[in-house]
Amino acid sequence: MPTDEKERNQAAWLTVPKGYPLEVLGAEFPSNVKPDHVIIRVRAVAINPVDAEMQEHDIFESDYPCILGCDASGNVFDVSETIPSTRFKEGDRVLAECNAIGSRDVTEGAFQRYVSCHADLVSKIPERISFDEASTLPLAITTAAQGLYGKEYLNLPYPTLDPPEVSRPEEKWVLIWGGDSSVGSAAIQLAAASYVNVITTASKRHHNWVGALGANAVFDHNEPDVDQQILTLINIRNFLGVLDAVGTPQARAPINSVLEQLGGGVVASVLSPPENGPKNTRTKMIKPSRIIQDDPEVAKAIFRDFLPNALKRGLVKPAPQAHVIGEGLDKIQSGIDMVKKGVMGHKVVVEID
């Protein structure tokens, strides 16, 4: 690997707990490719609420200095010898879920020019999907996949590229709360590809595009009787569970009402569950940083077996829309500041030069 390439790696560093702003400094080139990893030349990154929470509140008690960032897209630069050559090669266009949160390895934080990622969290992307668009997907896909398919979560059948030859004997339903969020949008598309019926909630102005992602029914979460509207479609016999892509108390109140009237159920939530939930209800927090350790078969089923061809066929589309705010590692702090204020209906993206 040329020395000049090593000298060119830079990152947006969080140098101390709760430090502000991020500092753009040189970073070690991840030259020794770890087993089962690929090195990616990053072309775009997306900003997530977890990035803001880590900077502002040190929620994972990180080791410092550290490099934040979970969502990246770019070109494969190097590949571990443990990975078959038929899977990835230099130059491939890919998206990647970067897992520095789980590994505590700075080479795996997305906010740098060259990043190391586990191959089972990397997927090729077709030419028609831009790097900006692709960067919006990885963490959302990982989170949704673990919640929908993990054995400790909803445990749905894996998504398929083609309809099943034999139709299911009865309709099955899943409730995805917050379909117009990043995780919710991914969950709708995955669940629809698993050929279960999807009920979701969204702001009224987002109903059309959320429905276009594959939801069978979309309800306005602001309606006071949204729980009763949802119950007109499902009963306990055909209900598979809830993926709560919002996780707030405001979201949990109508979810709990639905579950109470159904007699219980399973909830996969993006935030920690409340101490007291409805009777016969099991709620588990989704932990995407643990997917390789806890649900490795889910990661392989989605990123290796399903997603590359699903993206190529248009079965999975980048959503919400990418909102590019600029180019360069120095723009990442501005992106985090925007996310802190709250965004809906798009995802903040920074291009990496």
CSV table of C-alpha atoms in Angstrom, one decimal:
chain,number,residue,atom,x,y,z
A,1,MET,CA,0.0,0.0,0.0
A,2,PRO,CA,1.6,3.3,-1.1
A,3,THR,CA,2.9,5.6,1.7
A,4,ASP,CA,1.2,8.6,0.2
A,5,GLU,CA,-2.2,6.9,0.7
A,6,LYS,CA,-1.4,6.3,4.4
A,7,GLU,CA,-0.5,9.9,4.9
A,8,ARG,CA,-3.8,11.1,3.4
A,9,ASN,CA,-6.1,9.5,6.0
A,10,GLN,CA,-7.9,12.1,8.1
A,11,ALA,CA,-10.8,11.9,10.5
A,12,ALA,CA,-13.2,14.1,12.4
A,13,TRP,CA,-12.1,13.3,15.9
A,14,LEU,CA,-14.0,13.6,19.2
A,15,THR,CA,-10.8,14.1,21.3
A,16,VAL,CA,-12.3,14.3,24.8
A,17,PRO,CA,-15.7,13.4,26.4
A,18,LYS,CA,-18.4,15.9,25.3
A,19,GLY,CA,-15.8,17.8,23.2
A,20,TYR,CA,-17.0,20.4,20.8
A,21,PRO,CA,-16.5,20.9,17.9
A,22,LEU,CA,-15.1,17.7,16.3
A,23,GLU,CA,-11.5,18.2,15.2
A,24,VAL,CA,-10.2,17.3,11.8
A,25,LEU,CA,-6.8,15.7,12.2
A,26,GLY,CA,-4.7,13.0,10.7
A,27,ALA,CA,-5.7,9.4,11.4
A,28,GLU,CA,-3.9,6.0,11.2
A,29,PHE,CA,-4.4,4.2,7.9
A,30,PRO,CA,-6.1,0.9,8.6
A,31,SER,CA,-3.4,-0.9,6.6
A,32,ASN,CA,-3.5,-4.3,8.3
A,33,VAL,CA,-6.9,-5.6,7.1
A,34,LYS,CA,-8.5,-7.5,10.0
A,35,PRO,CA,-10.0,-10.9,9.3
A,36,ASP,CA,-13.5,-10.7,7.7
A,37,HIS,CA,-13.1,-6.9,7.1
A,38,VAL,CA,-12.8,-4.6,4.1
A,39,ILE,CA,-11.3,-1.2,4.0
A,40,ILE,CA,-13.4,1.4,2.2
A,41,ARG,CA,-12.5,4.8,0.8
A,42,VAL,CA,-15.4,6.8,2.1
A,43,ARG,CA,-17.3,9.0,-0.4
A,44,ALA,CA,-20.3,10.0,1.8
A,45,VAL,CA,-21.5,9.7,5.4
A,46,ALA,CA,-24.9,10.2,6.9
A,47,ILE,CA,-25.5,11.7,10.4
A,48,ASN,CA,-27.6,9.8,13.0
A,49,PRO,CA,-29.1,10.9,16.3
A,50,VAL,CA,-26.7,8.5,18.0
A,51,ASP,CA,-23.8,10.6,16.8
A,52,ALA,CA,-25.2,13.6,18.5
A,53,GLU,CA,-25.9,11.7,21.7
A,54,MET,CA,-22.4,10.3,21.8
A,55,GLN,CA,-20.8,13.7,21.4
A,56,GLU,CA,-23.2,15.5,23.8
A,57,HIS,CA,-23.7,12.9,26.5
A,58,ASP,CA,-21.0,10.2,26.1
A,59,ILE,CA,-23.8,7.6,26.2
A,60,PHE,CA,-21.4,4.7,25.6
A,61,GLU,CA,-18.6,5.9,27.8
A,62,SER,CA,-16.3,5.8,24.8
A,63,ASP,CA,-12.5,5.5,24.8
A,64,TYR,CA,-10.9,8.8,23.8
A,65,PRO,CA,-10.0,10.1,21.3
A,66,CYS,CA,-12.6,8.4,19.2
A,67,ILE,CA,-14.1,8.6,15.7
A,68,LEU,CA,-17.9,8.7,15.5
A,69,GLY,CA,-20.1,7.7,12.6
A,70,CYS,CA,-22.1,4.6,11.6
A,71,ASP,CA,-23.3,5.3,8.0
A,72,ALA,CA,-20.8,5.3,5.1
A,73,SER,CA,-20.7,4.6,1.4
A,74,GLY,CA,-17.7,4.5,-0.9
A,75,ASN,CA,-15.3,2.3,-2.9
A,76,VAL,CA,-13.6,-0.9,-1.6
A,77,PHE,CA,-9.9,-0.2,-1.2
A,78,ASP,CA,-8.7,-3.5,0.3
A,79,VAL,CA,-10.1,-6.8,1.3
A,80,SER,CA,-9.2,-9.4,4.0
A,81,GLU,CA,-7.8,-12.6,2.7
A,82,THR,CA,-10.5,-14.4,4.6
A,83,ILE,CA,-13.2,-13.0,2.2
A,84,PRO,CA,-13.8,-14.8,-1.1
A,85,SER,CA,-12.6,-12.8,-4.1
A,86,THR,CA,-16.1,-13.3,-5.7
A,87,ARG,CA,-17.7,-11.2,-2.9
A,88,PHE,CA,-15.7,-7.9,-3.0
A,89,LYS,CA,-12.9,-6.5,-5.0
A,90,GLU,CA,-11.0,-3.2,-5.1
A,91,GLY,CA,-13.1,-0.4,-6.6
A,92,ASP,CA,-16.5,-2.0,-5.8
A,93,ARG,CA,-19.2,0.6,-4.9
A,94,VAL,CA,-20.6,-0.3,-1.5
A,95,LEU,CA,-22.5,0.9,1.5
A,96,ALA,CA,-21.3,0.0,5.0
A,97,GLU,CA,-22.5,0.0,8.6
A,98,CYS,CA,-19.5,1.1,10.6
A,99,ASN,CA,-19.3,-0.4,14.0
A,100,ALA,CA,-16.8,1.5,16.1
A,101,ILE,CA,-19.5,1.6,18.9
A,102,GLY,CA,-19.3,-2.1,19.2
A,103,SER,CA,-15.7,-2.7,18.5
A,104,ARG,CA,-14.2,0.4,20.2
A,105,ASP,CA,-11.7,0.5,17.4
A,106,VAL,CA,-11.2,3.9,15.9
A,107,THR,CA,-10.5,2.4,12.5
A,108,GLU,CA,-14.2,1.5,12.3
A,109,GLY,CA,-15.7,4.9,12.8
A,110,ALA,CA,-17.3,6.3,9.6
A,111,PHE,CA,-16.2,9.9,10.0
A,112,GLN,CA,-12.8,9.4,8.2
A,113,ARG,CA,-11.5,9.0,4.7
A,114,TYR,CA,-10.6,5.3,5.0
A,115,VAL,CA,-12.6,3.0,7.3
A,116,SER,CA,-12.5,-0.6,8.2
A,117,CYS,CA,-15.8,-2.5,8.2
A,118,HIS,CA,-16.9,-6.0,8.9
A,119,ALA,CA,-17.8,-7.6,5.6
A,120,ASP,CA,-21.2,-8.9,6.8
A,121,LEU,CA,-22.2,-5.2,7.3
A,122,VAL,CA,-21.2,-4.2,3.7
A,123,SER,CA,-23.2,-4.5,0.5
A,124,LYS,CA,-22.5,-3.6,-3.1
A,125,ILE,CA,-24.7,-0.9,-4.6
A,126,PRO,CA,-25.8,-0.4,-8.2
A,127,GLU,CA,-24.5,2.5,-10.3
A,128,ARG,CA,-28.0,4.1,-10.3
A,129,ILE,CA,-27.8,4.7,-6.6
A,130,SER,CA,-25.5,7.6,-5.7
A,131,PHE,CA,-23.1,7.5,-2.8
A,132,ASP,CA,-25.1,10.2,-1.1
A,133,GLU,CA,-28.3,8.1,-1.3
A,134,ALA,CA,-26.5,4.9,-0.3
A,135,SER,CA,-25.1,6.4,2.9
A,136,THR,CA,-28.6,6.9,4.3
A,137,LEU,CA,-29.2,3.1,4.6
A,138,PRO,CA,-26.7,1.1,6.6
A,139,LEU,CA,-27.5,1.8,10.2
A,140,ALA,CA,-31.3,1.9,9.5
A,141,ILE,CA,-31.1,-1.5,7.7
A,142,THR,CA,-29.0,-3.0,10.6
A,143,THR,CA,-31.4,-1.7,13.2
A,144,ALA,CA,-34.5,-2.8,11.4
A,145,ALA,CA,-33.1,-6.2,10.5
A,146,GLN,CA,-32.1,-7.0,14.0
A,147,GLY,CA,-35.5,-5.9,15.3
A,148,LEU,CA,-37.5,-7.8,12.7
A,149,TYR,CA,-35.4,-11.0,12.3
A,150,GLY,CA,-33.4,-11.5,15.5
A,151,LYS,CA,-34.4,-14.5,17.5
A,152,GLU,CA,-34.9,-12.4,20.7
A,153,TYR,CA,-37.0,-9.9,18.7
A,154,LEU,CA,-39.8,-10.4,16.2
A,155,ASN,CA,-38.2,-13.4,14.5
A,156,LEU,CA,-39.9,-12.9,11.2
A,157,PRO,CA,-39.1,-15.0,8.1
A,158,TYR,CA,-36.1,-13.5,6.2
A,159,PRO,CA,-36.9,-11.3,3.2
A,160,THR,CA,-36.8,-12.9,-0.3
A,161,LEU,CA,-36.2,-11.5,-3.7
A,162,ASP,CA,-39.1,-13.3,-5.2
A,163,PRO,CA,-42.7,-14.0,-4.0
A,164,PRO,CA,-43.1,-17.4,-2.2
A,165,GLU,CA,-44.4,-20.1,-4.4
A,166,VAL,CA,-47.1,-21.1,-1.9
A,167,SER,CA,-49.2,-18.3,-0.4
A,168,ARG,CA,-49.4,-18.2,3.4
A,169,PRO,CA,-52.6,-19.7,4.8
A,170,GLU,CA,-53.6,-16.5,6.5
A,171,GLU,CA,-52.5,-12.9,6.6
A,172,LYS,CA,-49.9,-11.9,9.2
A,173,TRP,CA,-49.5,-8.3,10.3
A,174,VAL,CA,-46.6,-6.4,11.9
A,175,LEU,CA,-46.9,-2.8,13.3
A,176,ILE,CA,-44.0,-0.4,12.5
A,177,TRP,CA,-44.3,2.7,14.5
A,178,GLY,CA,-42.7,5.7,12.9
A,179,GLY,CA,-42.6,4.6,9.2
A,180,ASP,CA,-41.3,8.0,8.1
A,181,SER,CA,-38.2,7.7,10.2
A,182,SER,CA,-35.0,6.3,8.8
A,183,VAL,CA,-35.3,3.0,10.7
A,184,GLY,CA,-39.1,2.8,10.0
A,185,SER,CA,-38.5,3.3,6.3
A,186,ALA,CA,-36.0,0.4,6.2
A,187,ALA,CA,-38.3,-1.8,8.4
A,188,ILE,CA,-41.2,-1.3,6.0
A,189,GLN,CA,-39.2,-2.4,3.0
A,190,LEU,CA,-37.7,-5.4,4.7
A,191,ALA,CA,-41.0,-6.6,6.2
A,192,ALA,CA,-42.8,-6.2,2.9
A,193,ALA,CA,-40.1,-8.4,1.3
A,194,SER,CA,-40.8,-11.0,4.0
A,195,TYR,CA,-44.4,-11.0,2.7
A,196,VAL,CA,-46.0,-10.0,5.9
A,197,ASN,CA,-48.6,-7.2,5.9
A,198,VAL,CA,-47.3,-3.9,7.3
A,199,ILE,CA,-49.2,-1.3,9.3
A,200,THR,CA,-47.3,1.8,10.0
A,201,THR,CA,-47.7,5.3,11.3
A,202,ALA,CA,-46.4,8.6,9.9
A,203,SER,CA,-47.1,12.3,9.6
A,204,LYS,CA,-50.0,12.9,7.2
A,205,ARG,CA,-47.7,14.7,4.7
A,206,HIS,CA,-45.5,11.5,4.5
A,207,HIS,CA,-48.3,9.0,3.9
A,208,ASN,CA,-47.9,8.7,0.2
A,209,TRP,CA,-44.1,7.9,0.1
A,210,VAL,CA,-44.4,5.7,3.2
A,211,GLY,CA,-47.1,3.7,1.4
A,212,ALA,CA,-45.0,3.5,-1.7
A,213,LEU,CA,-42.3,1.7,0.4
A,214,GLY,CA,-44.6,-1.2,0.9
A,215,ALA,CA,-46.9,-0.4,3.8
A,216,ASN,CA,-50.4,-1.9,3.5
A,217,ALA,CA,-51.9,0.6,5.8
A,218,VAL,CA,-50.7,4.0,7.0
A,219,PHE,CA,-52.2,5.9,10.0
A,220,ASP,CA,-51.5,9.4,11.3
A,221,HIS,CA,-49.8,9.0,14.6
A,222,ASN,CA,-51.3,12.4,15.7
A,223,GLU,CA,-54.8,11.1,15.6
A,224,PRO,CA,-56.2,10.6,19.1
A,225,ASP,CA,-57.8,7.3,18.2
A,226,VAL,CA,-54.9,5.9,16.1
A,227,ASP,CA,-54.8,2.8,18.4
A,228,GLN,CA,-58.4,2.0,17.6
A,229,GLN,CA,-57.9,2.5,13.9
A,230,ILE,CA,-55.0,0.1,14.0
A,231,LEU,CA,-57.1,-2.5,15.8
A,232,THR,CA,-59.7,-2.6,13.0
A,233,LEU,CA,-57.1,-4.5,11.0
A,234,ILE,CA,-55.5,-6.9,13.4
A,235,ASN,CA,-56.2,-9.4,16.1
A,236,ILE,CA,-54.0,-11.5,18.4
A,237,ARG,CA,-54.1,-14.5,16.1
A,238,ASN,CA,-52.5,-12.8,13.1
A,239,PHE,CA,-50.3,-10.2,14.9
A,240,LEU,CA,-46.5,-10.8,14.8
A,241,GLY,CA,-45.4,-7.8,16.9
A,242,VAL,CA,-44.3,-4.2,16.9
A,243,LEU,CA,-41.1,-2.5,15.8
A,244,ASP,CA,-41.0,0.8,17.5
A,245,ALA,CA,-38.8,3.1,15.4
A,246,VAL,CA,-39.4,6.1,17.7
A,247,GLY,CA,-39.2,4.8,21.2
A,248,THR,CA,-40.5,7.9,23.0
A,249,PRO,CA,-43.2,7.9,25.7
A,250,GLN,CA,-45.5,9.6,23.2
A,251,ALA,CA,-45.1,6.6,20.9
A,252,ARG,CA,-45.4,4.0,23.6
A,253,ALA,CA,-48.8,5.2,24.8
A,254,PRO,CA,-50.8,4.1,21.7
A,255,ILE,CA,-48.6,1.1,21.2
A,256,ASN,CA,-49.3,0.0,24.8
A,257,SER,CA,-53.0,0.5,24.2
A,258,VAL,CA,-52.9,-1.7,21.1
A,259,LEU,CA,-51.1,-4.4,23.0
A,260,GLU,CA,-53.4,-4.3,26.0
A,261,GLN,CA,-56.4,-4.8,23.8
A,262,LEU,CA,-54.7,-7.7,21.9
A,263,GLY,CA,-53.6,-9.4,25.2
A,264,GLY,CA,-49.9,-8.7,24.8
A,265,GLY,CA,-47.1,-9.2,22.3
A,266,VAL,CA,-43.5,-8.6,21.4
A,267,VAL,CA,-42.0,-5.1,20.9
A,268,ALA,CA,-38.6,-4.4,19.4
A,269,SER,CA,-37.7,-0.8,20.3
A,270,VAL,CA,-34.9,1.6,19.3
A,271,LEU,CA,-34.8,3.0,22.9
A,272,SER,CA,-34.8,1.3,26.3
A,273,PRO,CA,-38.2,-0.1,27.2
A,274,PRO,CA,-40.3,1.4,30.1
A,275,GLU,CA,-40.2,-0.5,33.4
A,276,ASN,CA,-43.9,-1.2,33.4
A,277,GLY,CA,-45.5,-2.3,30.1
A,278,PRO,CA,-48.8,-4.1,29.3
A,279,LYS,CA,-49.4,-7.6,30.7
A,280,ASN,CA,-48.0,-10.4,28.6
A,281,THR,CA,-45.8,-8.0,26.7
A,282,ARG,CA,-42.1,-8.4,26.1
A,283,THR,CA,-40.1,-5.4,25.0
A,284,LYS,CA,-36.4,-5.6,24.0
A,285,MET,CA,-34.1,-2.7,22.9
A,286,ILE,CA,-32.5,-3.2,19.5
A,287,LYS,CA,-28.7,-3.0,19.7
A,288,PRO,CA,-27.3,-2.8,16.2
A,289,SER,CA,-23.7,-2.5,17.5
A,290,ARG,CA,-24.2,-6.0,18.8
A,291,ILE,CA,-25.6,-7.6,15.6
A,292,ILE,CA,-22.3,-9.4,14.6
A,293,GLN,CA,-22.0,-10.9,18.1
A,294,ASP,CA,-25.7,-11.6,18.9
A,295,ASP,CA,-27.3,-12.1,15.5
A,296,PRO,CA,-24.6,-12.9,12.9
A,297,GLU,CA,-26.9,-14.9,10.8
A,298,VAL,CA,-29.2,-11.9,10.4
A,299,ALA,CA,-26.3,-9.7,9.3
A,300,LYS,CA,-25.3,-12.3,6.6
A,301,ALA,CA,-28.9,-12.9,5.5
A,302,ILE,CA,-29.5,-9.2,4.9
A,303,PHE,CA,-26.2,-7.6,3.8
A,304,ARG,CA,-24.8,-10.6,2.0
A,305,ASP,CA,-27.7,-12.5,0.7
A,306,PHE,CA,-30.6,-10.0,0.2
A,307,LEU,CA,-29.6,-6.4,0.0
A,308,PRO,CA,-27.2,-6.3,-3.0
A,309,ASN,CA,-29.8,-7.7,-5.4
A,310,ALA,CA,-32.7,-6.0,-3.6
A,311,LEU,CA,-31.0,-2.7,-4.3
A,312,LYS,CA,-30.3,-3.7,-7.9
A,313,ARG,CA,-33.9,-4.7,-8.5
A,314,GLY,CA,-35.4,-1.6,-6.7
A,315,LEU,CA,-37.0,-3.8,-4.0
A,316,VAL,CA,-35.2,-1.6,-1.4
A,317,LYS,CA,-34.8,2.1,-2.0
A,318,PRO,CA,-32.8,4.7,0.0
A,319,ALA,CA,-35.3,6.5,2.3
A,320,PRO,CA,-35.8,9.1,3.6
A,321,GLN,CA,-34.2,11.4,1.0
A,322,ALA,CA,-30.6,12.4,1.4
A,323,HIS,CA,-30.0,16.1,2.3
A,324,VAL,CA,-26.4,16.9,1.4
A,325,ILE,CA,-25.1,19.9,3.4
A,326,GLY,CA,-21.6,20.1,2.0
A,327,GLU,CA,-18.3,18.3,1.3
A,328,GLY,CA,-15.5,17.6,3.7
A,329,LEU,CA,-14.9,16.2,7.2
A,330,ASP,CA,-15.1,19.7,8.6
A,331,LYS,CA,-18.8,19.8,7.7
A,332,ILE,CA,-19.7,16.9,9.9
A,333,GLN,CA,-20.1,19.0,13.0
A,334,SER,CA,-22.6,21.2,11.2
A,335,GLY,CA,-24.5,18.0,10.3
A,336,ILE,CA,-24.5,16.8,13.9
A,337,ASP,CA,-25.8,20.2,15.0
A,338,MET,CA,-28.7,20.0,12.5
A,339,VAL,CA,-29.6,16.5,13.8
A,340,LYS,CA,-29.6,17.7,17.4
A,341,LYS,CA,-32.3,20.2,16.4
A,342,GLY,CA,-34.4,17.4,14.9
A,343,VAL,CA,-35.0,16.4,11.3
A,344,MET,CA,-37.9,14.5,9.7
A,345,GLY,CA,-38.5,13.3,6.2
A,346,HIS,CA,-34.8,13.5,5.2
A,347,LYS,CA,-31.4,12.4,6.4
A,348,VAL,CA,-28.4,14.7,6.7
A,349,VAL,CA,-25.4,13.7,4.5
A,350,VAL,CA,-21.9,15.0,4.1
A,351,GLU,CA,-19.7,14.1,1.1
A,352,ILE,CA,-16.1,13.2,1.8
A,353,ASP,CA,-13.4,14.6,-0.5
